Tab-separated table of C-alpha atoms in Angstrom:
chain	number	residue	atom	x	y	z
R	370	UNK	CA	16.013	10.601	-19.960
R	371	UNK	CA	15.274	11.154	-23.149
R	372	UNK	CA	17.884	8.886	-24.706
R	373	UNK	CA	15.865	5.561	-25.829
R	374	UNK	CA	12.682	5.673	-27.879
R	375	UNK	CA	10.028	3.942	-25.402
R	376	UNK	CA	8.927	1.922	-28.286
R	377	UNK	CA	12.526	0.751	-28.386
R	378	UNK	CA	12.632	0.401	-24.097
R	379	UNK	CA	9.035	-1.730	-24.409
R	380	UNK	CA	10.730	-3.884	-26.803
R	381	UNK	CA	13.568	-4.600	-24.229
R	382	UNK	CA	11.928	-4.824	-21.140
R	383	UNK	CA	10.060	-7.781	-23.139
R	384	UNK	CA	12.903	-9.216	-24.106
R	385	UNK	CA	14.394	-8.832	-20.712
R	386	UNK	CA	11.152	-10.163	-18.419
R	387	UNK	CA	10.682	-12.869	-21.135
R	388	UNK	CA	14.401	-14.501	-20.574
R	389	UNK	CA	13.775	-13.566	-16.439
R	390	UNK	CA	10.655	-16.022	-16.575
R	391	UNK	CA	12.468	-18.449	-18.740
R	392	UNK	CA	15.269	-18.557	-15.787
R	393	UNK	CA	12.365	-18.878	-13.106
R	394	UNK	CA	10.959	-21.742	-14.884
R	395	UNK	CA	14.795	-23.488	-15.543
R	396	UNK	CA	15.536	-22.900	-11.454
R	397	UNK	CA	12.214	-24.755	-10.733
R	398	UNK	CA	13.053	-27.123	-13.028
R	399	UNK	CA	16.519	-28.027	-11.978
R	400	UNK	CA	15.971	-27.260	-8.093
R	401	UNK	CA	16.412	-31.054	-6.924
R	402	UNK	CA	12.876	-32.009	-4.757
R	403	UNK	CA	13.408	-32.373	-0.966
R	404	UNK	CA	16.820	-31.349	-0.645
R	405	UNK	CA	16.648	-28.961	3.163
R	406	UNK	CA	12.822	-28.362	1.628
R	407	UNK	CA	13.502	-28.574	-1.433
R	408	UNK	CA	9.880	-27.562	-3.007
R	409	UNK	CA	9.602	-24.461	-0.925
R	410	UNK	CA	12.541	-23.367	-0.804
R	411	UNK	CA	12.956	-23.271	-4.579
R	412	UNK	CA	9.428	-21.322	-4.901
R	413	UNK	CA	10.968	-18.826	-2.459
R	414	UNK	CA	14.109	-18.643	-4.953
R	415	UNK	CA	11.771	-18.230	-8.043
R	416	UNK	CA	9.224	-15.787	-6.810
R	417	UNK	CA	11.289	-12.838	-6.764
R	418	UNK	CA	12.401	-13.448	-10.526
R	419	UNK	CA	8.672	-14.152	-11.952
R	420	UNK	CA	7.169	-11.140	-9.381
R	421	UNK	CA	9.985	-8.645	-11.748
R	422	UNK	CA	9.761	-10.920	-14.450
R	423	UNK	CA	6.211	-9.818	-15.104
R	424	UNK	CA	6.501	-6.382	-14.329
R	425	UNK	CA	9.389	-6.628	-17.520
R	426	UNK	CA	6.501	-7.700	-19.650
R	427	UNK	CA	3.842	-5.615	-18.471
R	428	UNK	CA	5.791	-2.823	-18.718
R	429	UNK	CA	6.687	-3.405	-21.963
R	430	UNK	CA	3.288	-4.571	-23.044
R	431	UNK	CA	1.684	-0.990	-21.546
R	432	UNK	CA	3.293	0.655	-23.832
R	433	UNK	CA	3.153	-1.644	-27.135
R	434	UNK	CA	-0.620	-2.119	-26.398
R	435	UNK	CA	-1.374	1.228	-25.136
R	436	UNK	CA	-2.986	-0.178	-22.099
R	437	UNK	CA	-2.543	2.863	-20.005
R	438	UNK	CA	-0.234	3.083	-17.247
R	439	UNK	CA	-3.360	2.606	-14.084
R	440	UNK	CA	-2.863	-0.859	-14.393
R	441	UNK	CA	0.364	-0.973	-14.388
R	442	UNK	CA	0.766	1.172	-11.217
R	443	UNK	CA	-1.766	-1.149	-9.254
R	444	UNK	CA	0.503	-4.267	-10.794
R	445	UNK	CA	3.631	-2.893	-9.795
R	446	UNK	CA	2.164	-1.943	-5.775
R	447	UNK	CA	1.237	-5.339	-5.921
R	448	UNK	CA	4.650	-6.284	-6.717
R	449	UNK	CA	5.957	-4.167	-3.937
R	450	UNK	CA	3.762	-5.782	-1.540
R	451	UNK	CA	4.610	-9.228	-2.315
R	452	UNK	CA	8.001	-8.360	-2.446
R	453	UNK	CA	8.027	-7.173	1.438
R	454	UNK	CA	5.716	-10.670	2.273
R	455	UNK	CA	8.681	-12.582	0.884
R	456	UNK	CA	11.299	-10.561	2.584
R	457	UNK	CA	9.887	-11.399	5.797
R	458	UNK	CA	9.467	-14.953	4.631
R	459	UNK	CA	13.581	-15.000	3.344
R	460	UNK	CA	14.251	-12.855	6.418
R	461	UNK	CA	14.481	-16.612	8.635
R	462	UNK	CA	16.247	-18.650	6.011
R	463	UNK	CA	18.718	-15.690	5.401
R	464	UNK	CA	21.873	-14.587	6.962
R	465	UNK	CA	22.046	-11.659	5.014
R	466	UNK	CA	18.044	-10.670	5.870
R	467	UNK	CA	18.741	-11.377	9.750
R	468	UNK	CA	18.355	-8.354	11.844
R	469	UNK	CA	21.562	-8.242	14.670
């Protein structure tokens, strides 16, 4: 839009995707082991935060690097991809993911 230098919006999606893995990390961390499947449950919780995580940093690292944005485009359908694997993985667990 024209209204943040990208330098500026690089800078902040690395802060932001660098705090969003720190928060995957702490939820692993804290999620108590073998509590209604503990483990896997909690890697279900903390996928979704490192999958956007990462696409914070890259993001902001395509730009700072001048990586070009290819990669970036292949990362992020990746992303999507993974993102609809764990929806139908959530989509059990879920109440919200349930179909009616």
């Amino acid at each position: 839009m024209g209204t943040l230098p990208r330098r500026d919006a690089a800078v902040f999606s690395l802060v932001i995707g660098s705090i969003q893995l720190a928060l995957g990390v702490t939820y692993l961390a804290a999620a108590p082991p073998g509590v209604n499947g503990g483990g896997q449950q909690a890697l279900h919780g903390a996928a979704g935060m490192f999958l956007f995580g990462l696409t914070y940093v890259y993001g902001g690292l395509d730009y700072l690097l001048a990586l070009g944005s290819r990669g970036l485009g292949w990362f992020c359908g990746l992303v999507g991809v993974c993102g609809l694997v764990l929806a139908a993985a959530w989509s059990g667990a879920d109440p919200f993911l349930r179909c009616v």
